[in-house]
């Protein structure tokens, strides 16, 4: 009975002692960015704990490190359960805690992703949670470069440069097939938003204007918003968006071009090849090049798994050798431009994974690389003066970019390290 009595009193004391002593840290154990500091914009009664999540670290570890009440963590987890599970915080993501004089958490923020932030706030004895877009400082940067191999390697390494290359290719996707049209010596110029936090570059935002010189021909794009929508327009204010994309795949090597007598690698003899073969990894998504209605989906001889789409004005496109056909892609179904209709494979008569793409006009084979389409919808006349004002500003700025200028204004990459310089 005595032992039980002593244990009832000793256990809480022991737990308090462990919690108290467990909060001591040497200066070496605390990273500089995690040092507690007053939050002057609120009150000197509050302090801030800010840092980035370490590999293998959890919020429970962070709470223990700073001697915070675990009960607050439980309540916070309950409040945020419908937005993000606090047990699933990821390494290298920034977080911030605001603590009062009683060592209670008043607020917690955590970047779930580069664009989304979780905000948890105390409301009396409980917490409320919501998500919001991450706030960035927006700057305008510019760069230029020369194509030596492909667009991605010429713009540079890293996730953000890859994303920028993909965005640029999306803008000019109706005019340039970046797998077949690029030539060594082509040049590009880009004016782009750069997003910063705490004076550190985080990622690129919208491309504001761009110029691409491809095989001696110049293409321009200017971002302009009207009627609540943003689009890209050429010098005359015509939309760059057209009825057909130049290609159903992006950044993929073309293994064979359109010809009337290609040597077939399987049959070992020449026969007509009225299409383009795009070599790509199995499973690469294949997109419809234009709006239309599915005419056929299924297995068809040498084509293997095939989808054909009927478009307005007698156009028809074929997508062959697919590994699988997209869900719901069946005859009679309407599809939109850029909608995924299947995935690259090697079904039918094929030596390896690739997409066979062809176009027919009134059932006659037509080389898709020679397709010329009219300009897209123009900016309304009532807004053309405002567009021209924006365009003229961008024209002057694009003209100021040299071919070798991979860094200018606030761009974060060191010029000596910037790829694409000549």
mmCIF file of C-alpha atoms in Angstrom:
data_model
loop_
_atom_site.group_PDB
_atom_site.id
_atom_site.type_symbol
_atom_site.label_atom_id
_atom_site.label_comp_id
_atom_site.label_asym_id
_atom_site.label_seq_id
_atom_site.Cartn_x
_atom_site.Cartn_y
_atom_site.Cartn_z
ATOM 1 C CA UNK A 1 0.000 0.000 0.000
ATOM 2 C CA UNK A 2 2.886 2.359 0.895
ATOM 3 C CA UNK A 3 4.651 1.575 -2.388
ATOM 4 C CA UNK A 4 1.522 2.365 -4.363
ATOM 5 C CA UNK A 5 1.055 5.585 -2.392
ATOM 6 C CA UNK A 6 4.662 6.709 -3.008
ATOM 7 C CA UNK A 7 4.425 5.850 -6.673
ATOM 8 C CA UNK A 8 1.333 8.006 -7.125
ATOM 9 C CA UNK A 9 3.265 11.027 -5.857
ATOM 10 C CA UNK A 10 6.683 10.185 -7.265
ATOM 11 C CA UNK A 11 5.610 9.461 -10.860
ATOM 12 C CA UNK A 12 4.398 12.990 -11.669
ATOM 13 C CA UNK A 13 7.515 14.475 -10.084
ATOM 14 C CA UNK A 14 9.759 12.169 -12.081
ATOM 15 C CA UNK A 15 7.920 13.000 -15.309
ATOM 16 C CA UNK A 16 8.200 16.707 -14.598
ATOM 17 C CA UNK A 17 11.926 16.356 -13.889
ATOM 18 C CA UNK A 18 12.505 14.459 -17.171
ATOM 19 C CA UNK A 19 10.476 17.008 -19.131
ATOM 20 C CA UNK A 20 12.368 19.875 -17.462
ATOM 21 C CA UNK A 21 15.862 18.503 -17.870
ATOM 22 C CA UNK A 22 15.095 17.193 -21.364
ATOM 23 C CA UNK A 23 14.628 20.758 -22.578
ATOM 24 C CA UNK A 24 18.268 21.781 -22.024
ATOM 25 C CA UNK A 25 20.253 22.021 -25.238
ATOM 26 C CA UNK A 26 23.824 23.083 -25.918
ATOM 27 C CA UNK A 27 24.454 25.903 -28.374
ATOM 28 C CA UNK A 28 25.833 23.339 -30.810
ATOM 29 C CA UNK A 29 22.615 21.302 -30.790
ATOM 30 C CA UNK A 30 20.403 24.208 -31.807
ATOM 31 C CA UNK A 31 20.634 25.428 -35.353
ATOM 32 C CA UNK A 32 20.854 29.232 -35.794
ATOM 33 C CA UNK A 33 17.521 29.418 -37.595
ATOM 34 C CA UNK A 34 15.783 27.684 -34.681
ATOM 35 C CA UNK A 35 16.893 30.109 -31.948
ATOM 36 C CA UNK A 36 13.890 31.629 -30.208
ATOM 37 C CA UNK A 37 13.378 35.318 -30.869
ATOM 38 C CA UNK A 38 10.803 37.956 -29.800
ATOM 39 C CA UNK A 39 8.003 38.670 -32.237
ATOM 40 C CA UNK A 40 8.006 42.452 -32.184
ATOM 41 C CA UNK A 41 5.108 42.882 -34.572
ATOM 42 C CA UNK A 42 2.855 41.104 -32.087
ATOM 43 C CA UNK A 43 4.157 41.826 -28.595
ATOM 44 C CA UNK A 44 7.209 41.179 -26.450
ATOM 45 C CA UNK A 45 4.964 38.746 -24.596
ATOM 46 C CA UNK A 46 5.359 36.349 -27.506
ATOM 47 C CA UNK A 47 8.336 34.610 -29.036
ATOM 48 C CA UNK A 48 8.887 32.824 -32.309
ATOM 49 C CA UNK A 49 10.354 29.411 -33.045
ATOM 50 C CA UNK A 50 11.213 29.113 -36.724
ATOM 51 C CA UNK A 51 13.153 26.497 -38.616
ATOM 52 C CA UNK A 52 13.016 23.745 -41.217
ATOM 53 C CA UNK A 53 12.041 20.155 -40.529
ATOM 54 C CA UNK A 54 15.087 17.878 -40.307
ATOM 55 C CA UNK A 55 15.281 14.413 -41.811
ATOM 56 C CA UNK A 56 13.351 11.957 -39.615
ATOM 57 C CA UNK A 57 12.071 14.747 -37.363
ATOM 58 C CA UNK A 58 8.461 15.025 -36.206
ATOM 59 C CA UNK A 59 6.476 17.776 -34.522
ATOM 60 C CA UNK A 60 6.650 15.710 -31.341
ATOM 61 C CA UNK A 61 10.456 16.029 -31.450
ATOM 62 C CA UNK A 62 10.171 19.805 -31.956
ATOM 63 C CA UNK A 63 7.700 20.163 -29.073
ATOM 64 C CA UNK A 64 9.970 18.186 -26.742
ATOM 65 C CA UNK A 65 13.033 20.175 -27.788
ATOM 66 C CA UNK A 66 11.421 23.441 -26.718
ATOM 67 C CA UNK A 67 9.459 22.125 -23.746
ATOM 68 C CA UNK A 68 6.068 22.802 -25.306
ATOM 69 C CA UNK A 69 2.865 21.261 -23.998
ATOM 70 C CA UNK A 70 2.172 17.985 -25.834
ATOM 71 C CA UNK A 71 -1.527 18.522 -25.155
ATOM 72 C CA UNK A 72 -1.380 21.509 -27.533
ATOM 73 C CA UNK A 73 0.056 19.226 -30.193
ATOM 74 C CA UNK A 74 -2.842 16.790 -29.773
ATOM 75 C CA UNK A 75 -5.383 19.614 -30.117
ATOM 76 C CA UNK A 76 -3.564 21.062 -33.131
ATOM 77 C CA UNK A 77 -3.495 17.650 -34.816
ATOM 78 C CA UNK A 78 -7.212 17.244 -34.250
ATOM 79 C CA UNK A 79 -7.977 20.695 -35.703
ATOM 80 C CA UNK A 80 -5.848 20.203 -38.828
ATOM 81 C CA UNK A 81 -6.831 16.579 -39.552
ATOM 82 C CA UNK A 82 -9.093 17.555 -42.470
ATOM 83 C CA UNK A 83 -6.367 19.683 -44.069
ATOM 84 C CA UNK A 84 -3.082 17.894 -43.366
ATOM 85 C CA UNK A 85 -2.016 15.238 -40.867
ATOM 86 C CA UNK A 86 0.604 16.756 -38.558
ATOM 87 C CA UNK A 87 2.213 13.344 -38.218
ATOM 88 C CA UNK A 88 3.205 13.613 -41.892
ATOM 89 C CA UNK A 89 5.444 16.671 -41.918
ATOM 90 C CA UNK A 90 8.254 16.434 -44.459
ATOM 91 C CA UNK A 91 11.969 17.168 -44.219
ATOM 92 C CA UNK A 92 13.256 20.546 -45.450
ATOM 93 C CA UNK A 93 9.847 22.200 -45.126
ATOM 94 C CA UNK A 94 9.777 25.493 -43.145
ATOM 95 C CA UNK A 95 7.651 25.897 -40.016
ATOM 96 C CA UNK A 96 6.945 28.622 -37.478
ATOM 97 C CA UNK A 97 5.499 28.541 -33.954
ATOM 98 C CA UNK A 98 4.351 31.578 -31.933
ATOM 99 C CA UNK A 99 4.578 30.943 -28.172
ATOM 100 C CA UNK A 100 3.186 33.037 -25.284
ATOM 101 C CA UNK A 101 4.674 33.649 -21.820
ATOM 102 C CA UNK A 102 2.886 30.583 -20.445
ATOM 103 C CA UNK A 103 4.719 28.485 -23.061
ATOM 104 C CA UNK A 104 1.464 27.804 -24.892
ATOM 105 C CA UNK A 105 1.298 27.624 -28.669
ATOM 106 C CA UNK A 106 -0.660 30.534 -30.089
ATOM 107 C CA UNK A 107 -0.145 29.730 -33.762
ATOM 108 C CA UNK A 108 1.627 27.283 -36.024
ATOM 109 C CA UNK A 109 2.360 27.562 -39.748
ATOM 110 C CA UNK A 110 3.896 24.923 -41.993
ATOM 111 C CA UNK A 111 4.487 24.875 -45.742
ATOM 112 C CA UNK A 112 2.778 21.711 -46.973
ATOM 113 C CA UNK A 113 4.193 22.391 -50.441
ATOM 114 C CA UNK A 114 5.868 25.230 -52.332
ATOM 115 C CA UNK A 115 2.482 26.814 -52.915
ATOM 116 C CA UNK A 116 0.325 25.773 -49.921
ATOM 117 C CA UNK A 117 0.650 26.694 -46.248
ATOM 118 C CA UNK A 118 -1.152 25.177 -43.240
ATOM 119 C CA UNK A 119 -2.137 27.730 -40.563
ATOM 120 C CA UNK A 120 -3.254 26.608 -37.088
ATOM 121 C CA UNK A 121 -4.379 29.235 -34.539
ATOM 122 C CA UNK A 122 -5.410 29.046 -30.892
ATOM 123 C CA UNK A 123 -8.957 30.030 -30.079
ATOM 124 C CA UNK A 124 -9.325 30.036 -26.292
ATOM 125 C CA UNK A 125 -8.795 26.391 -25.262
ATOM 126 C CA UNK A 126 -8.907 24.885 -28.751
ATOM 127 C CA UNK A 127 -7.420 25.409 -32.211
ATOM 128 C CA UNK A 128 -8.735 26.198 -35.684
ATOM 129 C CA UNK A 129 -6.975 25.355 -38.935
ATOM 130 C CA UNK A 130 -7.051 26.451 -42.556
ATOM 131 C CA UNK A 131 -4.795 26.436 -45.595
ATOM 132 C CA UNK A 132 -3.673 29.393 -47.662
ATOM 133 C CA UNK A 133 -1.397 30.121 -50.570
ATOM 134 C CA UNK A 134 2.230 30.667 -49.615
ATOM 135 C CA UNK A 135 3.076 34.358 -49.743
ATOM 136 C CA UNK A 136 6.081 35.265 -51.865
ATOM 137 C CA UNK A 137 7.905 38.436 -52.735
ATOM 138 C CA UNK A 138 7.593 38.733 -56.501
ATOM 139 C CA UNK A 139 10.466 40.032 -58.603
ATOM 140 C CA UNK A 140 10.964 40.137 -62.339
ATOM 141 C CA UNK A 141 13.943 38.332 -63.834
ATOM 142 C CA UNK A 142 15.174 37.689 -67.331
ATOM 143 C CA UNK A 143 17.447 35.274 -69.121
ATOM 144 C CA UNK A 144 18.546 34.311 -72.587
ATOM 145 C CA UNK A 145 20.384 31.371 -74.075
ATOM 146 C CA UNK A 146 21.378 29.352 -77.095
ATOM 147 C CA UNK A 147 20.196 25.832 -77.944
ATOM 148 C CA UNK A 148 23.179 23.492 -78.056
ATOM 149 C CA UNK A 149 21.355 20.186 -77.588
ATOM 150 C CA UNK A 150 17.789 20.575 -76.318
ATOM 151 C CA UNK A 151 15.746 23.164 -74.473
ATOM 152 C CA UNK A 152 16.098 21.611 -71.018
ATOM 153 C CA UNK A 153 19.881 21.341 -71.044
ATOM 154 C CA UNK A 154 20.178 24.835 -72.556
ATOM 155 C CA UNK A 155 18.026 26.483 -69.869
ATOM 156 C CA UNK A 156 19.897 24.687 -67.082
ATOM 157 C CA UNK A 157 19.884 22.060 -64.383
ATOM 158 C CA UNK A 158 17.633 21.733 -61.353
ATOM 159 C CA UNK A 159 13.933 21.322 -60.738
ATOM 160 C CA UNK A 160 13.073 25.000 -61.195
ATOM 161 C CA UNK A 161 14.949 25.312 -64.485
ATOM 162 C CA UNK A 162 13.241 22.133 -65.728
ATOM 163 C CA UNK A 163 9.854 23.602 -64.796
ATOM 164 C CA UNK A 164 10.731 26.822 -66.622
ATOM 165 C CA UNK A 165 11.701 24.882 -69.758
ATOM 166 C CA UNK A 166 8.428 22.944 -69.681
ATOM 167 C CA UNK A 167 6.410 26.131 -69.237
ATOM 168 C CA UNK A 168 8.199 27.772 -72.153
ATOM 169 C CA UNK A 169 7.515 24.746 -74.365
ATOM 170 C CA UNK A 170 3.838 24.829 -73.360
ATOM 171 C CA UNK A 171 3.547 28.454 -74.487
ATOM 172 C CA UNK A 172 4.944 27.740 -77.963
ATOM 173 C CA UNK A 173 3.465 24.220 -78.254
ATOM 174 C CA UNK A 174 1.187 25.292 -81.129
ATOM 175 C CA UNK A 175 4.092 26.658 -83.215
ATOM 176 C CA UNK A 176 7.165 24.621 -82.281
ATOM 177 C CA UNK A 177 7.578 20.886 -81.769
ATOM 178 C CA UNK A 178 10.459 20.825 -79.331
ATOM 179 C CA UNK A 179 11.285 17.251 -80.286
ATOM 180 C CA UNK A 180 11.592 17.812 -84.050
ATOM 181 C CA UNK A 181 11.923 21.523 -84.805
ATOM 182 C CA UNK A 182 14.866 22.615 -82.622
ATOM 183 C CA UNK A 183 18.153 23.458 -84.327
ATOM 184 C CA UNK A 184 21.601 24.011 -82.837
ATOM 185 C CA UNK A 185 22.025 27.779 -82.553
ATOM 186 C CA UNK A 186 18.327 28.547 -81.924
ATOM 187 C CA UNK A 187 17.984 31.212 -79.242
ATOM 188 C CA UNK A 188 15.489 32.087 -76.525
ATOM 189 C CA UNK A 189 14.772 35.067 -74.290
ATOM 190 C CA UNK A 190 12.507 34.953 -71.246
ATOM 191 C CA UNK A 191 11.052 37.521 -68.853
ATOM 192 C CA UNK A 192 9.708 35.672 -65.825
ATOM 193 C CA UNK A 193 8.427 36.169 -62.300
ATOM 194 C CA UNK A 194 10.813 35.043 -59.566
ATOM 195 C CA UNK A 195 9.342 34.185 -56.178
ATOM 196 C CA UNK A 196 11.325 34.866 -52.994
ATOM 197 C CA UNK A 197 10.901 34.224 -49.268
ATOM 198 C CA UNK A 198 13.154 35.869 -46.689
ATOM 199 C CA UNK A 199 15.235 37.232 -49.562
ATOM 200 C CA UNK A 200 15.913 33.685 -50.847
ATOM 201 C CA UNK A 201 14.876 32.510 -54.291
ATOM 202 C CA UNK A 202 12.270 29.729 -54.122
ATOM 203 C CA UNK A 203 10.879 29.184 -57.600
ATOM 204 C CA UNK A 204 9.836 30.724 -60.883
ATOM 205 C CA UNK A 205 6.341 32.075 -61.342
ATOM 206 C CA UNK A 206 4.562 33.095 -64.539
ATOM 207 C CA UNK A 207 6.431 33.715 -67.768
ATOM 208 C CA UNK A 208 5.561 37.326 -68.625
ATOM 209 C CA UNK A 209 7.024 37.434 -72.124
ATOM 210 C CA UNK A 210 9.231 35.251 -74.290
ATOM 211 C CA UNK A 211 10.918 35.178 -77.665
ATOM 212 C CA UNK A 212 12.130 32.066 -79.478
ATOM 213 C CA UNK A 213 14.220 32.091 -82.635
ATOM 214 C CA UNK A 214 13.759 28.712 -84.317
ATOM 215 C CA UNK A 215 15.460 27.824 -87.592
ATOM 216 C CA UNK A 216 15.663 31.498 -88.553
ATOM 217 C CA UNK A 217 12.043 32.304 -87.673
ATOM 218 C CA UNK A 218 11.153 34.469 -84.677
ATOM 219 C CA UNK A 219 8.210 33.706 -82.363
ATOM 220 C CA UNK A 220 6.976 36.023 -79.596
ATOM 221 C CA UNK A 221 4.621 35.509 -76.663
ATOM 222 C CA UNK A 222 3.156 38.131 -74.318
ATOM 223 C CA UNK A 223 1.050 37.258 -71.299
ATOM 224 C CA UNK A 224 -2.171 39.280 -71.132
ATOM 225 C CA UNK A 225 -5.251 38.969 -68.932
ATOM 226 C CA UNK A 226 -8.806 39.894 -69.843
ATOM 227 C CA UNK A 227 -12.255 38.697 -68.803
ATOM 228 C CA UNK A 228 -10.660 36.978 -65.808
ATOM 229 C CA UNK A 229 -8.474 34.724 -67.970
ATOM 230 C CA UNK A 230 -4.806 34.890 -68.915
ATOM 231 C CA UNK A 231 -3.374 33.826 -72.248
ATOM 232 C CA UNK A 232 -0.365 34.304 -74.486
ATOM 233 C CA UNK A 233 -0.520 36.413 -77.638
ATOM 234 C CA UNK A 234 1.734 37.265 -80.560
ATOM 235 C CA UNK A 235 2.820 40.746 -81.700
ATOM 236 C CA UNK A 236 -0.544 41.416 -83.351
ATOM 237 C CA UNK A 237 -2.563 40.277 -80.345
ATOM 238 C CA UNK A 238 -3.568 36.882 -81.776
ATOM 239 C CA UNK A 239 -3.825 34.002 -79.317
ATOM 240 C CA UNK A 240 -1.030 31.461 -79.619
ATOM 241 C CA UNK A 241 -3.530 28.702 -78.897
ATOM 242 C CA UNK A 242 -4.595 26.941 -82.112
ATOM 243 C CA UNK A 243 -6.787 24.021 -83.185
ATOM 244 C CA UNK A 244 -3.844 21.556 -83.112
ATOM 245 C CA UNK A 245 -0.692 21.149 -81.065
ATOM 246 C CA UNK A 246 2.476 20.527 -83.056
ATOM 247 C CA UNK A 247 3.048 17.221 -81.206
ATOM 248 C CA UNK A 248 1.277 14.786 -78.849
ATOM 249 C CA UNK A 249 4.422 14.416 -76.691
ATOM 250 C CA UNK A 250 6.877 16.935 -75.291
ATOM 251 C CA UNK A 251 10.661 16.771 -75.197
ATOM 252 C CA UNK A 252 10.926 13.376 -76.800
ATOM 253 C CA UNK A 253 13.265 12.254 -79.525
ATOM 254 C CA UNK A 254 11.690 11.552 -82.887
ATOM 255 C CA UNK A 255 13.008 8.170 -83.999
ATOM 256 C CA UNK A 256 11.841 8.388 -87.614
ATOM 257 C CA UNK A 257 10.256 11.063 -89.743
ATOM 258 C CA UNK A 258 7.430 11.140 -92.272
ATOM 259 C CA UNK A 259 8.362 9.370 -95.521
ATOM 260 C CA UNK A 260 6.874 7.328 -98.360
ATOM 261 C CA UNK A 261 9.578 4.642 -98.179
ATOM 262 C CA UNK A 262 10.973 3.953 -94.731
ATOM 263 C CA UNK A 263 12.909 0.705 -94.129
ATOM 264 C CA UNK A 264 10.721 -1.074 -91.591
ATOM 265 C CA UNK A 265 12.843 -2.392 -88.662
ATOM 266 C CA UNK A 266 10.681 -5.506 -88.121
ATOM 267 C CA UNK A 267 9.555 -6.451 -91.640
ATOM 268 C CA UNK A 268 13.056 -5.662 -93.058
ATOM 269 C CA UNK A 269 11.563 -4.072 -96.140
ATOM 270 C CA UNK A 270 10.507 -0.627 -97.290
ATOM 271 C CA UNK A 271 6.937 0.425 -97.027
ATOM 272 C CA UNK A 272 5.037 3.712 -96.612
ATOM 273 C CA UNK A 273 5.218 5.280 -93.165
ATOM 274 C CA UNK A 274 2.682 8.048 -93.042
ATOM 275 C CA UNK A 275 3.402 9.328 -89.580
ATOM 276 C CA UNK A 276 5.927 10.294 -86.934
ATOM 277 C CA UNK A 277 7.443 7.875 -84.419
ATOM 278 C CA UNK A 278 8.243 9.402 -81.036
ATOM 279 C CA UNK A 279 10.626 7.354 -78.917
ATOM 280 C CA UNK A 280 9.588 7.682 -75.272
ATOM 281 C CA UNK A 281 9.600 5.606 -72.072
ATOM 282 C CA UNK A 282 6.717 3.157 -71.683
ATOM 283 C CA UNK A 283 3.891 4.775 -69.758
ATOM 284 C CA UNK A 284 4.542 8.336 -70.990
ATOM 285 C CA UNK A 285 1.138 10.094 -71.262
ATOM 286 C CA UNK A 286 -0.080 10.756 -74.801
ATOM 287 C CA UNK A 287 -2.258 13.827 -75.374
ATOM 288 C CA UNK A 288 -4.888 14.606 -77.981
ATOM 289 C CA UNK A 289 -3.466 17.287 -80.277
ATOM 290 C CA UNK A 290 -6.882 18.904 -80.682
ATOM 291 C CA UNK A 291 -10.523 18.838 -79.657
ATOM 292 C CA UNK A 292 -12.513 16.039 -81.252
ATOM 293 C CA UNK A 293 -14.494 12.818 -80.923
ATOM 294 C CA UNK A 294 -12.977 9.356 -80.442
ATOM 295 C CA UNK A 295 -13.547 7.344 -83.620
ATOM 296 C CA UNK A 296 -11.784 4.144 -82.547
ATOM 297 C CA UNK A 297 -10.114 2.754 -79.437
ATOM 298 C CA UNK A 298 -8.847 -0.777 -79.159
ATOM 299 C CA UNK A 299 -6.435 -3.238 -80.761
ATOM 300 C CA UNK A 300 -5.869 -2.934 -84.520
ATOM 301 C CA UNK A 301 -3.242 -5.040 -86.302
ATOM 302 C CA UNK A 302 0.229 -3.521 -86.672
ATOM 303 C CA UNK A 303 -0.886 -0.411 -84.753
ATOM 304 C CA UNK A 304 -1.372 -2.470 -81.590
ATOM 305 C CA UNK A 305 -3.506 -0.553 -79.117
ATOM 306 C CA UNK A 306 -4.774 2.420 -81.076
ATOM 307 C CA UNK A 307 -6.860 5.547 -80.530
ATOM 308 C CA UNK A 308 -8.117 7.595 -83.456
ATOM 309 C CA UNK A 309 -9.788 10.965 -83.052
ATOM 310 C CA UNK A 310 -12.021 12.747 -85.565
ATOM 311 C CA UNK A 311 -11.590 16.545 -85.594
ATOM 312 C CA UNK A 312 -13.537 19.287 -87.386
ATOM 313 C CA UNK A 313 -12.920 20.039 -91.082
ATOM 314 C CA UNK A 314 -12.041 16.468 -92.079
ATOM 315 C CA UNK A 315 -8.962 16.035 -89.854
ATOM 316 C CA UNK A 316 -8.274 12.714 -88.147
ATOM 317 C CA UNK A 317 -5.353 11.752 -85.878
ATOM 318 C CA UNK A 318 -3.947 8.298 -85.006
ATOM 319 C CA UNK A 319 -2.065 7.290 -81.837
ATOM 320 C CA UNK A 320 -0.617 3.764 -82.074
ATOM 321 C CA UNK A 321 1.464 1.165 -80.162
ATOM 322 C CA UNK A 322 -0.064 2.317 -76.851
ATOM 323 C CA UNK A 323 0.611 0.277 -73.717
ATOM 324 C CA UNK A 324 -2.888 1.111 -72.524
ATOM 325 C CA UNK A 325 -5.740 3.363 -73.508
ATOM 326 C CA UNK A 326 -6.898 6.127 -71.195
ATOM 327 C CA UNK A 327 -9.834 5.495 -68.896
ATOM 328 C CA UNK A 328 -13.135 6.325 -70.560
ATOM 329 C CA UNK A 329 -11.583 6.814 -74.019
ATOM 330 C CA UNK A 330 -14.188 4.999 -76.159
ATOM 331 C CA UNK A 331 -15.844 5.598 -79.545
ATOM 332 C CA UNK A 332 -18.203 8.563 -79.444
ATOM 333 C CA UNK A 333 -16.527 10.209 -76.430
ATOM 334 C CA UNK A 334 -15.559 13.863 -76.874
ATOM 335 C CA UNK A 335 -11.984 14.750 -75.903
ATOM 336 C CA UNK A 336 -10.295 18.103 -75.380
ATOM 337 C CA UNK A 337 -6.963 19.316 -76.659
ATOM 338 C CA UNK A 338 -4.135 18.166 -74.324
ATOM 339 C CA UNK A 339 -6.388 15.557 -72.676
ATOM 340 C CA UNK A 340 -4.537 12.281 -71.966
ATOM 341 C CA UNK A 341 -5.936 9.579 -74.237
ATOM 342 C CA UNK A 342 -3.367 6.812 -73.692
ATOM 343 C CA UNK A 343 0.173 5.857 -72.703
ATOM 344 C CA UNK A 344 3.269 5.043 -74.739
ATOM 345 C CA UNK A 345 3.931 1.341 -75.273
ATOM 346 C CA UNK A 346 5.185 -1.245 -77.784
ATOM 347 C CA UNK A 347 2.037 -3.145 -78.751
ATOM 348 C CA UNK A 348 1.551 -4.284 -82.335
ATOM 349 C CA UNK A 349 4.475 -4.241 -84.753
ATOM 350 C CA UNK A 350 7.068 -2.330 -82.712
ATOM 351 C CA UNK A 351 10.683 -2.924 -81.675
ATOM 352 C CA UNK A 352 10.439 -0.874 -78.497
ATOM 353 C CA UNK A 353 8.337 1.702 -76.646
ATOM 354 C CA UNK A 354 7.321 4.598 -78.870
ATOM 355 C CA UNK A 355 4.276 6.464 -80.099
ATOM 356 C CA UNK A 356 3.230 6.226 -83.735
ATOM 357 C CA UNK A 357 1.383 9.454 -84.541
ATOM 358 C CA UNK A 358 -0.208 10.288 -87.853
ATOM 359 C CA UNK A 359 -2.687 12.720 -89.309
ATOM 360 C CA UNK A 360 -5.126 12.332 -92.196
ATOM 361 C CA UNK A 361 -7.189 14.958 -93.990
ATOM 362 C CA UNK A 362 -10.329 13.534 -95.619
ATOM 363 C CA UNK A 363 -8.694 10.092 -95.138
ATOM 364 C CA UNK A 364 -5.573 11.087 -97.134
ATOM 365 C CA UNK A 365 -2.222 10.859 -95.225
ATOM 366 C CA UNK A 366 -0.825 14.256 -94.329
ATOM 367 C CA UNK A 367 2.571 15.140 -92.846
ATOM 368 C CA UNK A 368 1.714 16.690 -89.444
ATOM 369 C CA UNK A 369 5.017 18.594 -89.410
ATOM 370 C CA UNK A 370 3.843 20.600 -92.433
ATOM 371 C CA UNK A 371 0.526 21.574 -90.906
ATOM 372 C CA UNK A 372 -0.060 25.341 -91.022
ATOM 373 C CA UNK A 373 -2.942 26.651 -88.970
ATOM 374 C CA UNK A 374 -4.550 30.092 -88.870
ATOM 375 C CA UNK A 375 -3.853 32.426 -85.964
ATOM 376 C CA UNK A 376 -5.791 32.004 -82.756
ATOM 377 C CA UNK A 377 -8.562 34.262 -81.465
ATOM 378 C CA UNK A 378 -7.361 37.879 -81.173
ATOM 379 C CA UNK A 379 -7.639 40.241 -78.236
ATOM 380 C CA UNK A 380 -10.917 42.247 -78.432
ATOM 381 C CA UNK A 381 -10.492 45.613 -80.178
ATOM 382 C CA UNK A 382 -11.638 47.424 -77.047
ATOM 383 C CA UNK A 383 -8.538 46.116 -75.219
ATOM 384 C CA UNK A 384 -5.990 46.269 -78.017
ATOM 385 C CA UNK A 385 -4.539 49.623 -76.897
ATOM 386 C CA UNK A 386 -3.887 48.273 -73.395
ATOM 387 C CA UNK A 387 -2.328 45.130 -74.863
ATOM 388 C CA UNK A 388 -0.045 47.185 -77.123
ATOM 389 C CA UNK A 389 1.140 49.178 -74.122
ATOM 390 C CA UNK A 390 2.080 45.961 -72.299
ATOM 391 C CA UNK A 391 3.620 44.487 -75.451
ATOM 392 C CA UNK A 392 5.761 47.547 -76.157
ATOM 393 C CA UNK A 393 7.224 47.444 -72.640
ATOM 394 C CA UNK A 394 8.088 43.785 -73.085
ATOM 395 C CA UNK A 395 9.515 44.313 -76.592
ATOM 396 C CA UNK A 396 12.000 46.837 -75.200
ATOM 397 C CA UNK A 397 12.971 44.554 -72.365
ATOM 398 C CA UNK A 398 13.363 41.482 -74.577
ATOM 399 C CA UNK A 399 15.553 43.530 -76.910
ATOM 400 C CA UNK A 400 17.838 44.337 -73.980
ATOM 401 C CA UNK A 401 18.591 40.655 -73.311
ATOM 402 C CA UNK A 402 21.725 39.303 -74.949
ATOM 403 C CA UNK A 403 21.886 35.721 -76.194
ATOM 404 C CA UNK A 404 24.368 34.813 -73.477
ATOM 405 C CA UNK A 405 22.485 36.514 -70.644
ATOM 406 C CA UNK A 406 21.373 33.644 -68.453
ATOM 407 C CA UNK A 407 21.256 35.928 -65.419
ATOM 408 C CA UNK A 408 19.927 39.411 -65.082
ATOM 409 C CA UNK A 409 18.102 41.565 -62.521
ATOM 410 C CA UNK A 410 17.231 39.352 -59.545
ATOM 411 C CA UNK A 411 17.829 35.888 -60.997
ATOM 412 C CA UNK A 412 19.368 33.627 -58.316
ATOM 413 C CA UNK A 413 21.875 31.680 -60.387
ATOM 414 C CA UNK A 414 25.510 32.784 -60.389
ATOM 415 C CA UNK A 415 26.398 33.973 -63.896
ATOM 416 C CA UNK A 416 29.622 31.978 -63.953
ATOM 417 C CA UNK A 417 27.670 28.814 -63.308
ATOM 418 C CA UNK A 418 24.768 29.597 -65.610
ATOM 419 C CA UNK A 419 24.359 27.106 -68.448
ATOM 420 C CA UNK A 420 23.728 28.385 -71.962
ATOM 421 C CA UNK A 421 26.323 31.169 -71.930
ATOM 422 C CA UNK A 422 28.213 31.697 -75.172
#
